[in-house]
Amino acid sequence: MLSFVGCGGSIFGLVSPSKSTSFLQIHSCKSPFKHRRSSCSLHTSFTMAIAREPESLVSDSVSSELPYSMKQYTLSDLSPSVKQQLLLRPKIDFSGTMSIVSPILRAVKEQGDQAVLEYTKKFDKVELSLHTLVLSPSDMGIPEISESVKCAIDVAFDNLVKFHKAQLRETLQVETMNGVVCSRVSRPIERVGLYVPGGTAVLPSTALMLGVPAMLAGCSEIVIATPPRSDGSVCPEVLYCAKKCGVTKILLAGGAQAVAAMAYGTALVPKVDKICGPGNQFVTAAKMMLQNEGEAMVAIDMPAGPSEQLCIADETSRADFVVSDLLSQAEHGMDSQVVAVVLPGFDMEKFKDELVHQMENLPRKEFAKVAISKSLVLHAKDRNEALQFSNEYAPEHLCIPSEKCEEYVSGIVNAGSVFLGPYAPESVGDYASGTNHSLPTYGYARMYGGVSVDTFVKYITMQRLNEDGIQNVGPHVEVLADVEQLFAHKNAVSIRLNSLKQSQQ
């Protein structure tokens, strides 16, 4: 059963241990599976199928208790089937979501800007007009924000530019045979859409994380979609970031309707070729549905899910640092995924004390407690076992607050972003170190990387052959074309080889 009022909100829920559904809430902050504002209001609620801990795991847990019902296991004692269950993420059933999103996409496709205005009024409770729906940052003045915020954004911007600029690749060129030169050049995706969650939440960091690589890639049209504030204006911090990143248009809309407007294009919103950025399940569903629709003809960055962190702690790791990392993830929301893998020598007693102490001092402890109660502490016998589990889990964020962190690096295979050493909390990557915080979740780090300059470019291969080149490679092409019985393919080579033979006589 699904009861829905607005599809711009974020989803958070409590898991019932005895049922296959959980009660979830949509909050007004519209954060990408990360509840960030204690002042946000409840939009609506519904039930959703979600995976939960199997009963069989109870007997496999370590007997000593942890605060907040946090569960712990010894990896070497687990059967393969139980270990596999620990690797599972909450299972979200998108079928109900898609049935809600589908008519929204259809309405925007048929009615354009008018549909976007109507859905913005319905879901965000903000009434805009055709004159205020789309903004041009270049025509707007510098927004009024505090100097400290402006300075922080400037530092984050500069670090992001330095790191992402280094990702730009020069043309690759190789002579594979005498007279056969192959090359690869990069070209920007011309028109891109960047989804920046907003509403009552302020998420300028997402605007930077998406805007900087798009700018450096050379995209000619950069459109940001972000929900309007309650007064119909754009978040000033997001506007400041947009101006720094050369954003050409800002669409004051969120949810599936904003994604649809960028995918199809409207009278006011340019049609884009690729849509990037995090969002709630309605945004994710819209992106997934539109990438498979021929008329929209739009690509997306990656699938999205609840944010997650895995932390590996050894005998050199400080318990207070480890707890602070775990809680920084847990406070995002009740659906946050938090896993600690601890090695022999790590101070578990100090860990327990710090968990209680730091939790009680959190303004958002009601959310963090729920996330921690569903989290895991896994005891590994050594570094290899810890890394093996981490690679199988493929976390969005991998924290290794160890003084021996460099000894782990070669063993890391699957992770969105890695935070090495005692003084590299996840927070620095979320905001200002220079790496990108738009990362694969839900185990997709096995086959996806995070957003980078490469996200906003495509590669074109070229080959140039002279007379020697076609004579060297041509006969081999003729043989392979014969094998595949493609006469015209063979003839395209043969006609050139025969022409050269005749000219040489």
Short mmCIF file of C-alpha atoms in Angstrom, two decimals:
data_model
loop_
_atom_site.label_atom_id
_atom_site.label_comp_id
_atom_site.label_asym_id
_atom_site.label_seq_id
_atom_site.Cartn_x
_atom_site.Cartn_y
_atom_site.Cartn_z
CA MET A 1 0.00 0.00 0.00
CA LEU A 2 1.34 3.42 -0.94
CA SER A 3 -0.05 6.73 0.25
CA PHE A 4 1.58 9.68 -1.50
CA VAL A 5 1.31 13.44 -1.22
CA GLY A 6 4.56 14.85 -2.59
CA CYS A 7 7.44 13.32 -4.51
CA GLY A 8 10.05 15.92 -3.73
CA GLY A 9 10.80 14.60 -0.26
CA SER A 10 13.31 12.24 1.26
CA ILE A 11 12.48 8.80 2.60
CA PHE A 12 13.27 7.56 6.06
CA GLY A 13 11.74 4.66 7.92
CA LEU A 14 11.59 2.29 10.82
CA VAL A 15 11.98 -1.42 10.15
CA SER A 16 9.54 -3.81 11.76
CA PRO A 17 11.48 -6.90 12.88
CA SER A 18 8.52 -9.19 12.31
CA LYS A 19 7.12 -7.96 9.01
CA SER A 20 8.32 -7.72 5.43
CA THR A 21 7.36 -4.08 5.15
CA SER A 22 8.59 -0.96 6.87
CA PHE A 23 6.89 2.31 7.67
CA LEU A 24 8.64 5.13 5.85
CA GLN A 25 8.31 8.88 6.00
CA ILE A 26 8.85 11.51 3.34
CA HIS A 27 10.41 14.64 4.80
CA SER A 28 10.26 18.11 3.31
CA CYS A 29 14.04 18.55 3.12
CA LYS A 30 14.16 16.59 -0.16
CA SER A 31 17.67 15.46 0.68
CA PRO A 32 19.20 12.59 -1.36
CA PHE A 33 18.41 9.80 1.13
CA LYS A 34 20.22 11.98 3.69
CA HIS A 35 18.06 13.79 6.24
CA ARG A 36 20.06 16.90 7.14
CA ARG A 37 17.71 19.35 8.81
CA SER A 38 16.19 18.94 12.25
CA SER A 39 13.57 21.57 11.36
CA CYS A 40 12.17 19.83 8.31
CA SER A 41 8.53 18.83 8.36
CA LEU A 42 6.84 15.55 7.62
CA HIS A 43 5.23 15.43 4.18
CA THR A 44 3.68 11.98 4.19
CA SER A 45 4.30 8.33 4.94
CA PHE A 46 3.87 4.95 3.32
CA THR A 47 4.91 1.34 3.60
CA MET A 48 7.59 -0.28 1.47
CA ALA A 49 9.07 -3.73 1.15
CA ILE A 50 12.55 -3.77 2.61
CA ALA A 51 15.10 -6.46 3.33
CA ARG A 52 15.79 -7.22 6.96
CA GLU A 53 18.07 -9.27 9.07
CA PRO A 54 17.19 -12.96 8.79
CA GLU A 55 16.33 -14.83 11.97
CA SER A 56 19.24 -17.19 11.30
CA LEU A 57 21.72 -14.41 12.05
CA VAL A 58 20.73 -14.16 15.69
CA SER A 59 22.57 -17.33 16.65
CA ASP A 60 25.69 -16.22 14.78
CA SER A 61 26.13 -12.92 16.62
CA VAL A 62 28.84 -12.30 19.20
CA SER A 63 27.43 -12.65 22.70
CA SER A 64 28.74 -9.41 24.24
CA GLU A 65 26.31 -6.54 23.85
CA LEU A 66 26.90 -3.20 22.18
CA PRO A 67 24.98 0.03 22.85
CA TYR A 68 21.80 0.78 20.89
CA SER A 69 21.35 -2.89 19.89
CA MET A 70 24.27 -2.64 17.47
CA LYS A 71 24.99 -6.18 16.26
CA GLN A 72 28.43 -7.77 16.05
CA TYR A 73 29.73 -10.91 14.38
CA THR A 74 33.03 -12.72 13.91
CA LEU A 75 33.67 -13.06 10.18
CA SER A 76 35.59 -16.33 10.40
CA ASP A 77 32.67 -17.98 12.24
CA LEU A 78 30.07 -17.12 9.60
CA SER A 79 28.83 -19.56 7.00
CA PRO A 80 28.90 -18.34 3.37
CA SER A 81 25.10 -17.96 3.35
CA VAL A 82 25.03 -15.87 6.52
CA LYS A 83 27.92 -13.74 5.32
CA GLN A 84 26.05 -13.16 2.08
CA GLN A 85 23.03 -11.96 4.04
CA LEU A 86 25.20 -9.44 5.89
CA LEU A 87 26.27 -8.01 2.54
CA LEU A 88 22.69 -7.22 1.54
CA ARG A 89 21.34 -3.67 1.48
CA PRO A 90 17.74 -2.69 2.21
CA LYS A 91 15.65 -3.79 -0.74
CA ILE A 92 13.56 -0.98 -2.20
CA ASP A 93 10.59 -1.97 -4.35
CA PHE A 94 10.44 0.56 -7.19
CA SER A 95 7.26 -0.82 -8.77
CA GLY A 96 4.97 1.39 -6.70
CA THR A 97 7.25 4.37 -7.15
CA MET A 98 7.29 3.98 -10.91
CA SER A 99 3.50 3.89 -11.05
CA ILE A 100 3.54 7.33 -9.39
CA VAL A 101 6.37 8.72 -11.49
CA SER A 102 5.05 7.52 -14.86
CA PRO A 103 2.09 9.94 -15.10
CA ILE A 104 4.34 12.80 -13.98
CA LEU A 105 6.75 12.07 -16.82
CA ARG A 106 3.88 11.82 -19.28
CA ALA A 107 2.36 15.12 -18.12
CA VAL A 108 5.65 17.00 -18.47
CA LYS A 109 6.22 15.43 -21.87
CA GLU A 110 2.80 16.58 -23.09
CA GLN A 111 2.28 19.85 -21.21
CA GLY A 112 5.84 21.07 -20.70
CA ASP A 113 6.44 24.02 -18.40
CA GLN A 114 2.80 24.20 -17.31
CA ALA A 115 2.99 20.69 -15.86
CA VAL A 116 6.21 21.55 -14.01
CA LEU A 117 4.51 24.61 -12.50
CA GLU A 118 1.50 22.58 -11.39
CA TYR A 119 3.58 19.84 -9.77
CA THR A 120 5.77 22.42 -8.04
CA LYS A 121 2.65 24.00 -6.57
CA LYS A 122 1.27 20.60 -5.56
CA PHE A 123 4.38 19.03 -4.09
CA ASP A 124 6.51 21.96 -2.92
CA LYS A 125 3.60 24.27 -2.04
CA VAL A 126 5.24 27.06 -4.04
CA GLU A 127 3.44 28.92 -6.82
CA LEU A 128 5.79 30.06 -9.58
CA SER A 129 5.11 31.57 -13.00
CA LEU A 130 6.61 31.11 -16.44
CA HIS A 131 8.73 34.19 -15.68
CA THR A 132 10.20 32.78 -12.46
CA LEU A 133 10.49 29.06 -13.26
CA VAL A 134 13.86 29.25 -15.04
CA LEU A 135 16.69 31.61 -14.07
CA SER A 136 19.86 32.67 -15.87
CA PRO A 137 22.66 32.94 -13.28
CA SER A 138 24.75 35.19 -15.52
CA ASP A 139 21.98 37.81 -15.38
CA MET A 140 21.80 37.73 -11.60
CA GLY A 141 23.93 39.56 -9.08
CA ILE A 142 26.17 38.00 -6.45
CA PRO A 143 23.83 36.56 -3.80
CA GLU A 144 24.00 37.82 -0.25
CA ILE A 145 25.67 35.16 1.85
CA SER A 146 28.04 35.48 4.78
CA GLU A 147 31.73 35.95 4.12
CA SER A 148 32.57 32.79 6.05
CA VAL A 149 30.24 30.70 3.86
CA LYS A 150 31.55 32.39 0.74
CA CYS A 151 35.14 31.67 1.81
CA ALA A 152 34.33 28.02 2.55
CA ILE A 153 32.68 27.60 -0.85
CA ASP A 154 35.65 29.28 -2.54
CA VAL A 155 38.11 26.91 -0.85
CA ALA A 156 36.02 23.87 -1.78
CA PHE A 157 35.70 25.15 -5.36
CA ASP A 158 39.45 25.72 -5.70
CA ASN A 159 40.29 22.25 -4.36
CA LEU A 160 37.73 20.60 -6.62
CA VAL A 161 39.11 22.46 -9.64
CA LYS A 162 42.69 21.42 -8.84
CA PHE A 163 41.80 17.74 -8.49
CA HIS A 164 39.35 17.52 -11.38
CA LYS A 165 41.50 19.57 -13.74
CA ALA A 166 44.22 16.95 -13.32
CA GLN A 167 41.75 14.38 -14.68
CA LEU A 168 41.63 16.00 -18.13
CA ARG A 169 43.23 13.67 -20.66
CA GLU A 170 45.34 14.52 -23.65
CA THR A 171 44.67 12.93 -27.03
CA LEU A 172 45.89 9.34 -27.14
CA GLN A 173 47.64 8.32 -30.37
CA VAL A 174 49.22 4.97 -31.29
CA GLU A 175 50.64 3.62 -34.56
CA THR A 176 49.44 0.00 -34.39
CA MET A 177 51.10 -1.00 -37.68
CA ASN A 178 53.21 0.85 -40.19
CA GLY A 179 50.82 3.33 -41.77
CA VAL A 180 47.95 2.67 -39.34
CA VAL A 181 47.51 5.43 -36.75
CA CYS A 182 44.74 5.10 -34.14
CA SER A 183 43.79 7.92 -31.80
CA ARG A 184 41.24 8.76 -29.15
CA VAL A 185 39.99 12.27 -28.46
CA SER A 186 37.64 13.51 -25.76
CA ARG A 187 34.73 15.81 -26.46
CA PRO A 188 32.35 17.30 -23.89
CA ILE A 189 28.77 16.17 -23.65
CA GLU A 190 27.22 19.38 -24.90
CA ARG A 191 24.12 19.66 -22.70
CA VAL A 192 23.97 18.29 -19.15
CA GLY A 193 21.42 18.48 -16.36
CA LEU A 194 22.51 18.55 -12.72
CA TYR A 195 20.00 17.63 -10.04
CA VAL A 196 20.68 19.46 -6.77
CA PRO A 197 18.26 18.51 -3.96
CA GLY A 198 17.01 21.49 -2.01
CA GLY A 199 13.80 22.86 -0.59
CA THR A 200 14.33 23.58 3.11
CA ALA A 201 17.75 21.90 2.97
CA VAL A 202 20.82 23.77 1.75
CA LEU A 203 23.08 21.61 -0.43
CA PRO A 204 25.57 23.87 -2.20
CA SER A 205 28.19 21.12 -1.99
CA THR A 206 26.22 19.03 -4.50
CA ALA A 207 26.10 21.98 -6.89
CA LEU A 208 29.89 22.21 -6.68
CA MET A 209 30.50 18.48 -6.99
CA LEU A 210 28.50 18.33 -10.21
CA GLY A 211 29.17 21.81 -11.58
CA VAL A 212 32.97 21.81 -11.37
CA PRO A 213 33.63 18.70 -13.51
CA ALA A 214 30.93 19.75 -16.00
CA MET A 215 32.58 23.15 -16.32
CA LEU A 216 36.07 21.69 -16.73
CA ALA A 217 34.82 19.17 -19.29
CA GLY A 218 33.64 22.09 -21.42
CA CYS A 219 29.89 21.39 -21.48
CA SER A 220 28.26 24.26 -23.37
CA GLU A 221 24.87 24.01 -21.63
CA ILE A 222 24.78 23.28 -17.89
CA VAL A 223 21.32 23.21 -16.32
CA ILE A 224 20.79 22.90 -12.57
CA ALA A 225 17.42 21.70 -11.31
CA THR A 226 16.79 22.50 -7.65
CA PRO A 227 13.53 22.98 -5.72
CA PRO A 228 12.55 26.56 -4.89
CA ARG A 229 12.57 27.88 -1.36
CA SER A 230 9.23 28.58 0.30
CA ASP A 231 9.24 32.15 -1.03
CA GLY A 232 9.86 30.97 -4.59
CA SER A 233 13.52 32.01 -4.67
CA VAL A 234 16.65 30.00 -5.33
CA CYS A 235 18.91 29.02 -2.43
CA PRO A 236 21.58 31.79 -2.43
CA GLU A 237 24.42 29.37 -1.65
CA VAL A 238 23.42 27.19 -4.63
CA LEU A 239 23.20 30.29 -6.83
CA TYR A 240 26.68 31.36 -5.73
CA CYS A 241 28.05 27.92 -6.66
CA ALA A 242 26.16 27.97 -9.96
CA LYS A 243 27.72 31.28 -10.94
CA LYS A 244 31.21 30.01 -10.08
CA CYS A 245 30.66 26.88 -12.19
CA GLY A 246 29.33 28.66 -15.27
CA VAL A 247 25.83 27.19 -15.01
CA THR A 248 23.68 28.51 -17.85
CA LYS A 249 20.18 27.86 -16.47
CA ILE A 250 18.59 27.10 -13.09
CA LEU A 251 15.26 25.29 -13.13
CA LEU A 252 13.41 25.99 -9.89
CA ALA A 253 11.82 22.57 -9.61
CA GLY A 254 12.58 19.27 -7.96
CA GLY A 255 11.40 15.68 -8.07
CA ALA A 256 10.46 13.62 -11.10
CA GLN A 257 8.98 16.66 -12.83
CA ALA A 258 12.36 18.42 -12.89
CA VAL A 259 14.11 15.34 -14.25
CA ALA A 260 11.45 15.01 -16.96
CA ALA A 261 11.76 18.67 -17.96
CA MET A 262 15.50 18.31 -18.49
CA ALA A 263 15.14 14.99 -20.33
CA TYR A 264 12.39 16.05 -22.74
CA GLY A 265 13.09 19.76 -22.87
CA THR A 266 10.37 22.40 -22.65
CA ALA A 267 9.86 25.89 -24.01
CA LEU A 268 11.96 27.22 -21.12
CA VAL A 269 14.17 24.27 -20.17
CA PRO A 270 16.85 23.12 -22.64
CA LYS A 271 16.80 19.40 -23.42
CA VAL A 272 19.93 17.77 -22.01
CA ASP A 273 21.89 14.71 -23.10
CA LYS A 274 22.79 13.47 -19.62
CA ILE A 275 21.36 13.93 -16.13
CA CYS A 276 23.56 13.62 -13.04
CA GLY A 277 23.01 14.03 -9.35
CA PRO A 278 21.51 12.35 -6.28
CA GLY A 279 17.88 12.35 -5.30
CA ASN A 280 15.16 10.48 -3.49
CA GLN A 281 13.54 7.36 -4.90
CA PHE A 282 11.21 9.37 -7.15
CA VAL A 283 14.13 11.19 -8.74
CA THR A 284 16.02 7.91 -9.08
CA ALA A 285 13.00 6.19 -10.63
CA ALA A 286 12.53 9.04 -13.11
CA LYS A 287 16.18 8.87 -14.16
CA MET A 288 16.04 5.11 -14.59
CA MET A 289 12.81 5.22 -16.60
CA LEU A 290 13.89 8.07 -18.87
CA GLN A 291 17.26 6.55 -19.76
CA ASN A 292 15.36 3.62 -21.25
CA GLU A 293 12.93 5.75 -23.24
CA GLY A 294 13.87 6.35 -26.86
CA GLU A 295 12.16 9.73 -27.15
CA ALA A 296 13.91 11.18 -24.11
CA MET A 297 17.28 9.89 -25.36
CA VAL A 298 19.09 10.79 -22.15
CA ALA A 299 21.88 9.15 -20.18
CA ILE A 300 22.29 9.15 -16.39
CA ASP A 301 25.33 9.04 -14.13
CA MET A 302 24.64 6.00 -11.92
CA PRO A 303 21.93 4.31 -9.85
CA ALA A 304 21.39 5.81 -6.39
CA GLY A 305 20.46 4.45 -2.99
CA PRO A 306 20.82 5.24 0.72
CA SER A 307 24.23 6.58 1.70
CA GLU A 308 26.66 4.19 3.38
CA GLN A 309 30.02 3.87 5.10
CA LEU A 310 32.31 0.99 6.01
CA CYS A 311 35.11 1.69 8.50
CA ILE A 312 38.11 -0.61 9.05
CA ALA A 313 39.75 -0.11 12.45
CA ASP A 314 42.92 -1.76 13.72
CA GLU A 315 45.07 -1.52 16.84
CA THR A 316 46.34 1.93 15.81
CA SER A 317 42.86 3.39 15.28
CA ARG A 318 41.47 5.77 17.89
CA ALA A 319 38.04 4.68 19.09
CA ASP A 320 36.76 8.26 19.31
CA PHE A 321 37.75 8.89 15.67
CA VAL A 322 36.08 5.67 14.53
CA VAL A 323 32.85 6.49 16.38
CA SER A 324 32.81 10.03 14.99
CA ASP A 325 33.09 8.65 11.46
CA LEU A 326 30.28 6.15 12.00
CA LEU A 327 27.97 8.75 13.53
CA SER A 328 28.69 11.27 10.78
CA GLN A 329 27.16 8.71 8.45
CA ALA A 330 24.37 7.61 10.78
CA GLU A 331 23.02 11.14 11.26
CA HIS A 332 22.14 11.36 7.55
CA GLY A 333 19.02 9.33 8.19
CA MET A 334 17.50 6.19 9.59
CA ASP A 335 18.22 4.31 6.37
CA SER A 336 21.96 5.05 6.43
CA GLN A 337 24.15 1.97 6.16
CA VAL A 338 26.96 1.81 8.74
CA VAL A 339 29.47 -1.05 9.07
CA ALA A 340 32.60 -1.28 11.25
CA VAL A 341 35.16 -4.01 10.58
CA VAL A 342 37.55 -4.24 13.53
CA LEU A 343 40.87 -6.07 13.79
CA PRO A 344 42.50 -7.58 16.89
CA GLY A 345 43.86 -4.92 19.22
CA PHE A 346 41.16 -2.34 18.56
CA ASP A 347 39.80 -1.00 21.87
CA MET A 348 36.17 -2.17 21.87
CA GLU A 349 35.51 -0.99 25.43
CA LYS A 350 36.57 2.53 24.54
CA PHE A 351 34.46 2.21 21.38
CA LYS A 352 31.35 1.43 23.46
CA ASP A 353 31.97 4.36 25.80
CA GLU A 354 32.57 6.77 22.94
CA LEU A 355 29.48 5.59 21.10
CA VAL A 356 27.26 6.43 24.06
CA HIS A 357 29.03 9.71 24.82
CA GLN A 358 29.06 11.06 21.26
CA MET A 359 25.55 9.83 20.49
CA GLU A 360 24.02 11.63 23.45
CA ASN A 361 25.61 14.90 22.33
CA LEU A 362 24.14 14.71 18.81
CA PRO A 363 21.26 17.09 18.04
CA ARG A 364 19.95 14.47 15.60
CA LYS A 365 20.45 11.44 17.80
CA GLU A 366 16.92 10.12 17.15
CA PHE A 367 17.90 9.43 13.54
CA ALA A 368 21.41 8.23 14.35
CA LYS A 369 20.17 5.77 16.98
CA VAL A 370 17.90 4.04 14.48
CA ALA A 371 20.68 3.81 11.89
CA ILE A 372 23.17 2.50 14.47
CA SER A 373 20.68 -0.10 15.73
CA LYS A 374 20.68 -1.61 12.23
CA SER A 375 24.44 -1.33 11.80
CA LEU A 376 27.13 -3.98 12.18
CA VAL A 377 30.44 -4.52 13.94
CA LEU A 378 32.36 -7.33 12.26
CA HIS A 379 35.46 -8.85 13.87
CA ALA A 380 38.15 -9.77 11.33
CA LYS A 381 41.14 -11.93 12.18
CA ASP A 382 43.51 -9.88 10.01
CA ARG A 383 43.81 -7.18 7.36
CA ASN A 384 43.16 -9.55 4.46
CA GLU A 385 39.86 -10.77 5.91
CA ALA A 386 38.78 -7.19 6.58
CA LEU A 387 39.59 -6.10 3.04
CA GLN A 388 37.93 -9.16 1.55
CA PHE A 389 34.64 -8.29 3.24
CA SER A 390 34.99 -4.63 2.32
CA ASN A 391 35.57 -5.46 -1.34
CA GLU A 392 32.54 -7.74 -1.37
CA TYR A 393 30.44 -5.05 0.30
CA ALA A 394 31.75 -2.35 -2.10
CA PRO A 395 30.93 0.64 0.13
CA GLU A 396 30.20 4.15 -1.05
CA HIS A 397 32.61 5.47 1.60
CA LEU A 398 35.51 3.41 2.98
CA CYS A 399 37.21 4.89 6.04
CA ILE A 400 40.52 3.50 7.28
CA PRO A 401 41.53 5.69 10.28
CA SER A 402 44.71 3.71 10.82
CA GLU A 403 48.30 4.85 11.18
CA LYS A 404 49.12 1.91 8.89
CA CYS A 405 46.62 2.99 6.23
CA GLU A 406 49.11 2.74 3.35
CA GLU A 407 49.41 -1.00 3.99
CA TYR A 408 45.74 -1.37 3.06
CA VAL A 409 45.74 0.53 -0.23
CA SER A 410 46.92 -2.22 -2.57
CA GLY A 411 44.17 -4.51 -1.30
CA ILE A 412 41.30 -2.09 -1.99
CA VAL A 413 39.35 -3.16 -5.07
CA ASN A 414 35.78 -1.91 -4.66
CA ALA A 415 34.91 1.43 -3.02
CA GLY A 416 33.40 4.73 -4.07
CA SER A 417 35.85 6.94 -2.18
CA VAL A 418 38.48 6.03 0.43
CA PHE A 419 39.52 8.08 3.47
CA LEU A 420 43.01 7.15 4.61
CA GLY A 421 44.60 7.78 7.99
CA PRO A 422 43.48 9.17 11.34
CA TYR A 423 42.93 12.69 10.01
CA ALA A 424 40.80 11.99 6.94
CA PRO A 425 37.16 11.85 8.06
CA GLU A 426 34.48 11.29 5.44
CA SER A 427 33.31 14.87 6.00
CA VAL A 428 36.31 16.34 4.18
CA GLY A 429 35.44 14.42 1.02
CA ASP A 430 31.81 15.39 1.39
CA TYR A 431 32.73 19.05 1.21
CA ALA A 432 36.16 20.34 0.40
CA SER A 433 39.16 17.99 0.01
CA GLY A 434 38.85 18.03 -3.78
CA THR A 435 37.46 14.56 -4.46
CA ASN A 436 33.85 14.16 -5.57
CA HIS A 437 31.09 13.13 -3.18
CA SER A 438 28.67 11.91 -5.88
CA LEU A 439 29.45 8.22 -5.48
CA PRO A 440 27.95 4.81 -6.24
CA THR A 441 25.93 3.23 -3.44
CA TYR A 442 24.11 -0.07 -2.91
CA GLY A 443 27.16 -2.11 -3.95
CA TYR A 444 27.40 -0.46 -7.37
CA ALA A 445 31.01 0.49 -6.57
CA ARG A 446 31.80 -2.95 -8.01
CA MET A 447 31.14 -1.60 -11.49
CA TYR A 448 30.73 2.18 -11.22
CA GLY A 449 33.06 4.97 -10.18
CA GLY A 450 32.09 8.33 -8.74
CA VAL A 451 31.36 11.47 -10.72
CA SER A 452 34.45 12.91 -12.40
CA VAL A 453 35.38 14.88 -15.50
CA ASP A 454 34.93 11.62 -17.42
CA THR A 455 31.24 11.70 -16.45
CA PHE A 456 30.79 14.73 -18.68
CA VAL A 457 32.83 13.73 -21.72
CA LYS A 458 32.65 11.03 -24.34
CA TYR A 459 35.58 9.53 -26.20
CA ILE A 460 35.78 9.36 -29.98
CA THR A 461 38.22 6.98 -31.64
CA MET A 462 39.82 7.78 -34.97
CA GLN A 463 42.02 5.91 -37.42
CA ARG A 464 44.03 7.23 -40.30
CA LEU A 465 45.67 4.93 -42.86
CA ASN A 466 48.04 5.73 -45.69
CA GLU A 467 48.87 3.47 -48.62
CA ASP A 468 51.27 1.38 -46.55
CA GLY A 469 48.67 1.06 -43.81
CA ILE A 470 45.88 -0.35 -45.98
CA GLN A 471 48.32 -2.76 -47.62
CA ASN A 472 49.57 -3.97 -44.23
CA VAL A 473 46.23 -4.48 -42.48
CA GLY A 474 43.91 -4.89 -45.48
CA PRO A 475 44.58 -8.58 -46.30
CA HIS A 476 43.81 -9.55 -42.68
CA VAL A 477 40.55 -7.62 -42.84
CA GLU A 478 39.61 -9.47 -46.03
CA VAL A 479 40.15 -12.83 -44.31
CA LEU A 480 38.02 -11.88 -41.29
CA ALA A 481 35.26 -10.49 -43.52
CA ASP A 482 35.23 -13.80 -45.40
CA VAL A 483 34.83 -15.67 -42.10
CA GLU A 484 31.81 -13.53 -41.21
CA GLN A 485 30.48 -13.69 -44.79
CA LEU A 486 30.23 -9.92 -45.11
CA PHE A 487 31.08 -9.35 -48.78
CA ALA A 488 30.63 -5.57 -48.76
CA HIS A 489 33.03 -5.26 -45.82
CA LYS A 490 35.65 -7.23 -47.75
CA ASN A 491 35.01 -5.31 -50.95
CA ALA A 492 35.57 -1.93 -49.25
CA VAL A 493 39.15 -3.10 -48.61
CA SER A 494 39.68 -5.08 -51.82
CA ILE A 495 38.70 -2.18 -54.07
CA ARG A 496 41.38 -0.03 -52.46
CA LEU A 497 44.06 -2.73 -52.60
CA ASN A 498 43.28 -3.38 -56.27
CA SER A 499 43.47 0.34 -56.98
CA LEU A 500 46.94 0.49 -55.44
CA LYS A 501 48.08 -2.56 -57.43
CA GLN A 502 46.92 -0.99 -60.67
CA SER A 503 48.65 2.31 -59.92
CA GLN A 504 51.90 0.49 -59.17
CA GLN A 505 51.94 -1.36 -62.52
#
